[in-house]
Coordinates of C-alpha atoms in Angstrom, one line a residue:
X62 CA -61.5 10.4 23.3
X63 CA -62.4 12.6 20.4
X64 CA -62.9 16.5 21.2
X65 CA -66.5 17.8 20.5
X66 CA -65.2 21.1 20.4
X67 CA -66.1 22.1 16.7
X68 CA -66.3 25.5 15.7
X69 CA -69.7 27.3 16.1
X70 CA -70.4 28.3 12.6
X71 CA -70.7 24.8 11.6
X72 CA -73.9 22.9 11.2
X73 CA -75.3 19.9 10.3
X74 CA -76.3 20.1 6.7
X75 CA -79.4 17.5 7.6
X76 CA -82.8 17.9 8.4
X77 CA -83.3 14.7 10.5
X78 CA -80.6 12.9 11.7
X79 CA -82.5 9.4 11.0
X80 CA -83.0 9.1 7.0
X81 CA -84.8 7.3 4.6
X82 CA -83.6 5.6 1.2
X83 CA -85.6 4.9 -2.2
X84 CA -84.0 2.1 -3.7
X85 CA -83.3 3.7 -7.2
X86 CA -80.9 1.3 -9.2
X87 CA -81.4 1.3 -12.5
X88 CA -78.5 -0.7 -14.0
X89 CA -78.3 -3.8 -15.7
X90 CA -78.6 -6.9 -14.0
X91 CA -76.6 -10.2 -14.4
X92 CA -78.7 -11.2 -17.4
X93 CA -78.3 -8.1 -19.2
X94 CA -81.9 -6.9 -18.0
X95 CA -82.5 -3.4 -17.5
X96 CA -84.1 -2.8 -13.9
X97 CA -85.8 0.3 -12.6
X98 CA -86.7 -0.3 -9.0
X99 CA -88.0 3.3 -8.5
X100 CA -90.7 1.7 -10.7
X101 CA -90.7 -2.1 -9.4
X102 CA -90.6 -1.0 -5.9
X103 CA -93.6 1.6 -6.6
X104 CA -92.0 4.7 -5.6
X105 CA -92.9 6.1 -8.4
X106 CA -96.8 4.8 -8.3
X107 CA -96.9 5.8 -4.2
X108 CA -94.4 9.1 -4.2
X109 CA -96.9 11.2 -2.4
X110 CA -97.9 8.6 0.2
X111 CA -94.0 7.4 0.7
X112 CA -93.3 10.9 1.7
X113 CA -96.3 11.1 4.1
X114 CA -95.5 8.0 5.5
X115 CA -91.7 9.4 6.3
X116 CA -93.4 12.4 7.8
X117 CA -95.2 10.8 10.1
X118 CA -92.3 8.6 11.2
X119 CA -90.7 11.9 11.6
X120 CA -87.9 11.4 9.2
X121 CA -87.1 15.0 7.1
X122 CA -84.0 13.9 5.0
X123 CA -83.9 11.3 2.5
X124 CA -81.9 10.1 -0.7
X125 CA -83.3 9.6 -3.9
X126 CA -81.6 9.0 -7.5
X127 CA -82.2 10.6 -10.9
X128 CA -81.8 7.3 -13.0
X129 CA -79.4 8.3 -15.5
X130 CA -80.6 5.4 -18.0
X131 CA -84.2 7.0 -17.8
X132 CA -82.9 10.8 -17.9
X133 CA -81.0 10.3 -20.9
X134 CA -82.0 8.2 -23.4
X135 CA -80.7 10.1 -26.2
X136 CA -76.7 11.9 -26.0
X137 CA -77.1 15.4 -24.0
X138 CA -80.8 15.1 -24.4
X139 CA -82.5 15.1 -20.9
X140 CA -86.2 14.5 -20.0
X141 CA -86.5 15.9 -16.5
X142 CA -89.9 15.0 -15.8
X143 CA -90.2 12.5 -12.9
X144 CA -87.1 14.7 -11.3
X145 CA -89.4 17.5 -11.4
X146 CA -91.9 15.7 -9.9
X147 CA -89.7 14.5 -7.0
X148 CA -88.6 18.1 -6.5
X149 CA -92.0 19.3 -6.3
X150 CA -93.4 16.6 -4.0
X151 CA -90.5 16.5 -1.4
X152 CA -91.0 20.5 -1.6
X153 CA -94.8 20.4 -0.9
X154 CA -94.0 17.8 2.2
X155 CA -90.7 20.1 3.3
X156 CA -88.6 16.9 2.9
X157 CA -85.2 17.4 2.1
X158 CA -83.6 15.3 -0.9
X159 CA -79.9 14.3 -1.0
X160 CA -79.3 13.1 -4.5
X161 CA -77.5 10.3 -6.4
X162 CA -76.9 11.1 -10.0
X163 CA -75.7 7.8 -10.6
X164 CA -76.9 4.8 -8.6
X165 CA -75.1 1.7 -10.8
X166 CA -76.9 2.4 -14.0
X167 CA -75.7 3.7 -17.2
X168 CA -77.5 4.5 -20.3
X169 CA -77.5 1.8 -22.8
X170 CA -74.8 3.2 -25.0
X171 CA -72.5 3.8 -22.3
X172 CA -70.3 1.7 -20.2
X173 CA -67.4 3.2 -17.7
X174 CA -64.9 1.9 -20.0
X175 CA -66.6 4.1 -23.2
X176 CA -64.3 7.0 -24.2
X177 CA -67.1 9.5 -24.0
X178 CA -68.1 8.1 -20.5
X179 CA -66.6 10.9 -18.3
X180 CA -67.5 13.9 -20.9
X181 CA -71.4 12.5 -20.7
X182 CA -71.1 11.8 -17.2
X183 CA -70.0 15.4 -16.2
X184 CA -72.2 17.3 -18.7
X185 CA -75.3 15.1 -16.9
X186 CA -74.3 16.6 -13.5
X187 CA -74.1 20.2 -14.7
X188 CA -77.5 19.9 -16.2
X189 CA -78.7 18.5 -13.1
X190 CA -77.7 21.3 -10.9
X191 CA -78.8 24.0 -13.5
X192 CA -82.1 22.2 -13.6
X193 CA -82.5 21.9 -9.9
X194 CA -81.6 25.3 -9.3
X195 CA -84.0 26.6 -11.8
X196 CA -86.7 25.0 -9.6
X197 CA -85.2 25.7 -6.2
X198 CA -83.0 29.0 -6.3
X199 CA -82.2 28.8 -2.7
X200 CA -81.0 26.4 0.3
X201 CA -78.6 23.6 0.3
X202 CA -78.0 21.1 -2.5
X203 CA -76.1 18.0 -1.6
X204 CA -75.4 15.1 -4.2
X205 CA -73.7 11.7 -4.5
X206 CA -72.2 11.8 -7.9
X207 CA -72.1 8.2 -8.4
X208 CA -73.0 5.8 -5.1
X209 CA -70.8 2.8 -4.1
X210 CA -67.7 3.0 -6.9
X211 CA -65.8 0.3 -4.8
X212 CA -69.0 -2.1 -5.2
X213 CA -69.8 -1.3 -8.8
X214 CA -66.3 -1.4 -9.8
X215 CA -66.1 -5.0 -8.3
X216 CA -69.8 -6.0 -10.0
X217 CA -69.1 -5.0 -13.2
X218 CA -65.2 -5.3 -13.6
X219 CA -64.8 -8.3 -11.9
X220 CA -67.7 -10.5 -11.4
X221 CA -69.4 -9.9 -14.4
X222 CA -72.8 -8.6 -12.9
X223 CA -73.5 -5.7 -14.5
X224 CA -72.7 -3.6 -17.4
X225 CA -69.0 -3.5 -18.7
X226 CA -69.5 -7.4 -17.6
X227 CA -65.5 -8.0 -17.2
X228 CA -63.3 -10.0 -15.1
X229 CA -60.1 -8.9 -13.8
X230 CA -60.8 -5.1 -15.1
X231 CA -61.9 -3.8 -11.7
X232 CA -59.4 -1.5 -11.2
X233 CA -59.9 -0.1 -14.8
X234 CA -63.6 0.3 -14.3
X235 CA -62.8 2.3 -11.1
X236 CA -60.2 4.6 -12.7
X237 CA -62.7 5.5 -15.0
X238 CA -65.5 6.0 -12.5
X239 CA -63.5 8.3 -10.4
X240 CA -62.2 10.1 -13.5
X241 CA -65.8 10.9 -14.1
X242 CA -66.8 11.3 -10.7
X243 CA -64.3 14.0 -10.3
X244 CA -65.0 15.9 -13.7
X245 CA -69.0 16.0 -12.6
X246 CA -67.7 17.6 -9.2
X247 CA -66.2 20.0 -11.5
X248 CA -68.9 20.7 -13.5
X249 CA -71.7 20.8 -10.7
X250 CA -69.1 23.4 -8.4
X251 CA -68.9 25.7 -11.6
X252 CA -72.4 25.7 -11.7
X253 CA -73.3 26.3 -8.2
X254 CA -70.1 26.7 -5.9
X255 CA -71.9 26.1 -2.6
X256 CA -73.0 22.3 -3.4
X257 CA -72.0 19.8 -1.2
X258 CA -70.3 16.4 -2.0
X259 CA -71.8 12.7 0.2
X260 CA -69.5 10.2 -0.8
X261 CA -71.0 7.2 -0.1
X262 CA -69.1 3.9 -0.3
X263 CA -69.2 0.4 1.6
X264 CA -67.6 0.2 5.1
X265 CA -66.4 -3.4 5.6
X266 CA -64.1 -5.6 7.3
X267 CA -61.8 -8.2 5.4
X268 CA -59.7 -9.9 8.2
X269 CA -57.7 -13.2 8.2
X270 CA -58.9 -16.8 9.3
X271 CA -55.0 -17.3 10.2
X272 CA -54.0 -14.6 12.5
X273 CA -50.7 -16.6 13.1
X274 CA -50.0 -16.4 9.4
X275 CA -48.3 -13.1 8.5
X276 CA -48.6 -13.5 4.9
X277 CA -52.3 -14.2 5.2
X278 CA -52.7 -11.2 7.6
X279 CA -50.9 -9.2 5.4
X280 CA -52.9 -9.6 2.4
X281 CA -56.3 -9.4 4.1
X282 CA -55.1 -6.0 5.3
X283 CA -54.2 -5.0 1.7
X284 CA -57.8 -6.0 0.3
X285 CA -59.4 -4.4 3.3
X286 CA -57.2 -1.2 2.5
X287 CA -58.8 -1.2 -1.0
X288 CA -62.0 0.4 0.2
X289 CA -60.2 3.3 0.6
X290 CA -58.9 3.8 -3.1
X291 CA -62.2 6.2 -3.4
X292 CA -61.4 8.6 -1.0
X293 CA -57.8 8.8 -1.6
X294 CA -58.6 9.3 -5.5
X295 CA -61.2 11.8 -4.5
X296 CA -58.7 13.7 -2.1
X297 CA -55.9 13.7 -4.6
X298 CA -53.7 11.4 -2.4
X299 CA -53.7 8.9 -5.2
X300 CA -53.9 9.3 -9.0
X301 CA -53.1 12.9 -9.1
X302 CA -53.6 13.5 -12.3
X303 CA -57.4 12.9 -12.2
X304 CA -57.4 16.5 -10.1
X305 CA -58.9 14.9 -7.2
X306 CA -58.8 18.3 -4.0
X307 CA -58.8 17.6 -0.4
X308 CA -62.1 19.7 -0.2
X309 CA -64.1 17.2 -2.6
X310 CA -63.6 14.4 0.6
X311 CA -66.8 16.1 1.7
X312 CA -69.0 14.3 4.1
X313 CA -68.4 10.6 4.0
X314 CA -71.0 8.3 4.0
X315 CA -70.3 4.4 5.1
X316 CA -72.8 1.6 4.1
X317 CA -72.9 -0.8 6.3
X318 CA -74.7 -4.0 6.0
X319 CA -75.3 -7.2 8.1
X320 CA -72.6 -9.1 5.8
X321 CA -70.0 -6.3 5.4
X322 CA -67.5 -8.4 7.4
X323 CA -66.0 -11.5 6.0
X324 CA -62.9 -13.9 6.1
X325 CA -60.3 -13.0 3.5
X326 CA -59.4 -16.7 2.4
X327 CA -62.7 -18.2 2.5
X328 CA -65.0 -15.1 2.1
X329 CA -67.0 -16.6 5.0
X330 CA -69.3 -13.6 6.5
X331 CA -68.9 -13.1 10.5
X332 CA -71.8 -13.3 12.0
X333 CA -73.2 -9.9 13.8
X334 CA -75.5 -11.0 16.3
X335 CA -73.5 -14.0 18.2
X336 CA -73.2 -13.4 22.1
X337 CA -70.8 -13.0 22.6
X338 CA -69.3 -11.6 19.5
X339 CA -67.4 -13.6 17.2
X340 CA -63.6 -13.0 18.2
X341 CA -63.1 -11.5 14.7
X342 CA -66.2 -9.2 14.4
X343 CA -65.3 -5.9 14.6
X344 CA -68.1 -3.0 16.2
X345 CA -69.3 -0.4 13.8
X346 CA -68.3 2.2 16.1
X347 CA -64.5 0.8 15.6
X348 CA -65.2 0.7 12.0
X349 CA -66.2 4.7 11.6
X350 CA -63.5 5.7 14.2
X351 CA -60.9 4.2 11.8
X352 CA -62.8 6.0 9.3
X353 CA -62.4 9.3 10.6
X354 CA -59.4 8.9 12.3
X355 CA -58.1 8.5 8.6
X356 CA -59.8 11.2 7.2
X357 CA -61.2 13.4 9.9
X358 CA -64.3 14.3 7.9
X359 CA -67.9 14.2 9.0
X360 CA -69.7 11.2 8.4
X361 CA -73.1 9.5 8.0
X362 CA -74.3 6.2 7.3
X363 CA -75.6 6.6 3.9
X364 CA -77.3 3.1 3.9
X365 CA -77.8 0.2 6.4
X366 CA -80.9 -2.6 6.8
X367 CA -81.3 -6.2 7.3
X368 CA -83.7 -8.6 5.2
X369 CA -86.5 -10.8 7.0
X370 CA -87.1 -11.1 10.8
X371 CA -84.1 -9.4 12.2
X372 CA -85.0 -6.2 10.9
X373 CA -85.8 -4.6 13.9
X374 CA -83.0 -6.3 15.7
X375 CA -80.7 -4.8 13.4
X376 CA -82.4 -1.4 13.8
X377 CA -82.0 -1.7 17.7
X378 CA -78.0 -2.8 17.2
X379 CA -77.7 0.0 14.8
X380 CA -79.3 2.6 17.4
X381 CA -76.6 1.5 20.1
X382 CA -73.7 1.8 17.4
X383 CA -74.9 5.4 16.7
X384 CA -75.1 6.2 20.5
X385 CA -71.6 5.0 21.1
X386 CA -70.2 6.6 18.3
X387 CA -71.7 10.0 19.0
X388 CA -70.9 10.0 22.5
X389 CA -67.1 9.7 21.5
X390 CA -67.3 12.9 20.0
X391 CA -67.2 11.6 16.5
X392 CA -69.1 13.8 14.3
X393 CA -71.7 11.4 12.8
X394 CA -74.6 13.5 11.6
X395 CA -77.1 11.1 10.5
X396 CA -78.0 7.3 9.5
X397 CA -80.1 6.3 6.6
X398 CA -82.3 3.1 6.6
X399 CA -82.1 2.0 3.0
X400 CA -84.4 0.7 1.7
X401 CA -87.2 2.3 3.7
X402 CA -89.8 0.7 1.4
X403 CA -89.2 -3.1 0.4
X404 CA -87.7 -4.0 -3.2
X405 CA -86.9 -7.0 -5.0
X406 CA -83.5 -8.6 -6.2
X407 CA -81.6 -7.2 -9.1
X408 CA -81.4 -10.7 -10.6
X409 CA -84.7 -12.1 -9.6
X410 CA -87.7 -9.8 -9.5
X411 CA -89.9 -12.3 -7.9
X412 CA -87.5 -12.2 -4.6
X413 CA -88.6 -9.8 -2.5
X414 CA -86.1 -9.0 0.2
X415 CA -88.5 -7.5 3.0
X416 CA -86.0 -5.3 4.6
X417 CA -87.9 -2.2 4.4
X418 CA -89.9 -0.6 7.4
X419 CA -92.8 -1.1 4.8
X420 CA -93.1 -4.3 3.0
X421 CA -94.5 -5.3 0.0
X422 CA -96.5 -8.4 -0.1
X423 CA -99.1 -7.5 -3.2
X424 CA -96.8 -7.0 -6.3
X425 CA -100.0 -5.9 -8.6
X426 CA -100.7 -3.1 -6.4
X427 CA -97.6 -2.4 -4.6
X428 CA -99.7 -1.4 -1.2
X429 CA -97.1 -0.6 1.5
X430 CA -97.6 -2.7 4.6
X431 CA -95.3 -1.5 7.8
X432 CA -93.8 -4.1 9.7
X433 CA -94.7 -3.1 12.9
X434 CA -91.3 -4.1 15.0
X435 CA -89.2 -2.4 12.6
X436 CA -91.7 0.7 12.8
X437 CA -91.4 0.9 16.6
X438 CA -87.5 0.4 16.5
X439 CA -87.2 3.1 13.9
X440 CA -89.3 5.6 16.4
X441 CA -87.3 4.4 19.3
X442 CA -83.9 5.5 17.1
X443 CA -85.1 8.3 16.2
X444 CA -86.1 9.6 19.9
X445 CA -82.8 8.4 21.0
X446 CA -80.8 10.3 18.3
X447 CA -83.0 13.3 19.3
X448 CA -81.6 13.2 22.8
X449 CA -78.1 14.1 21.4
X450 CA -77.0 17.4 20.7
X451 CA -76.6 17.6 17.0
X452 CA -72.9 17.8 15.9
X453 CA -71.9 20.3 13.1
X454 CA -70.4 19.5 10.2
X455 CA -70.3 22.5 7.7
X456 CA -66.3 22.5 7.3
X457 CA -64.4 24.7 5.2
X458 CA -63.0 22.9 1.9
X459 CA -59.5 22.6 3.6
X460 CA -60.5 22.4 7.1
X461 CA -60.4 19.2 9.5
X462 CA -61.1 18.2 12.5
X463 CA -58.5 18.0 15.0
X464 CA -58.1 14.4 17.0
X465 CA -57.7 14.2 20.9
X466 CA -56.7 10.7 21.6

């Protein structure tokens, strides 16, 4: 059992436990085509309506991205017009925005392996904070510098799925991204020391399908542990030359989907809905517990969703897991359903996933159609979480929570 005795001065920095995320990926896809899911999903067109819909659902905290490839079409020249609009509309609706500076996409003239990548990114981070504070001088600002470094390092560095389209360069891409990540934090904190950092990395479970084979088990455990390299670099435990610090490991966001558990040898996904559960499948509670034991930091589920007909069932499953985690005393501060609005596949814009709480069926009008079962499940989720007393999370730079086992 974990201690619930956290300092009274600590507060939850998020306005609502249940959050919504809007797809903002702007990367080049597997075919080298630039995608902009903010536009393709219709979020830019229906910004005000999307926020009004969230208010009706009781969601007051959202994730958005600035879309680097749109902001900086020429080096060190920034077009903040759409960011300004998001700020204005969110402020008018009393919605808290948690910002992604880089959600997979880079400008056309940059890749993570470019020698100027970190400098350009850190300058972007500083200019964003300055711009934001010119419009919103007061209040908390929470930023994710780079979303899912672990995933994008694999996709672009090992799988040739996006820029820089490499094989066998995953570590080099990750190292370069983390250099930029940390320099970006330094520049943001120089502009605004009160800024909070939300790390958003995949939470996975990689196991061996041959538990009696010690070599296979060890190999799976090594692959499983790689998901924590970003956190260890950020905190300075790993690659200290990149200037990571413990206080940069601020709020830990875990991105967890139905296909985040697999067998190392075969890459076979472990089923999440079997009764009884698959013997190798681990509960989300247990995975979050391990993250908390490892780092002692407050946690949110920064992304989760399921495509198609099992959406509502997935939301109900996540509700039970969140309830269990909170009751154990772990400081779980929120859960973001992502994407809250339907969006198409990166590599096939005609293939809409139907993973949002609102669907898009007409790709000409991009009209939002609520999924009734998902909507009800989300409302039940919010009511269930509101019944819990919110755990506080505003820890000092070097303060870690004490675990009582």
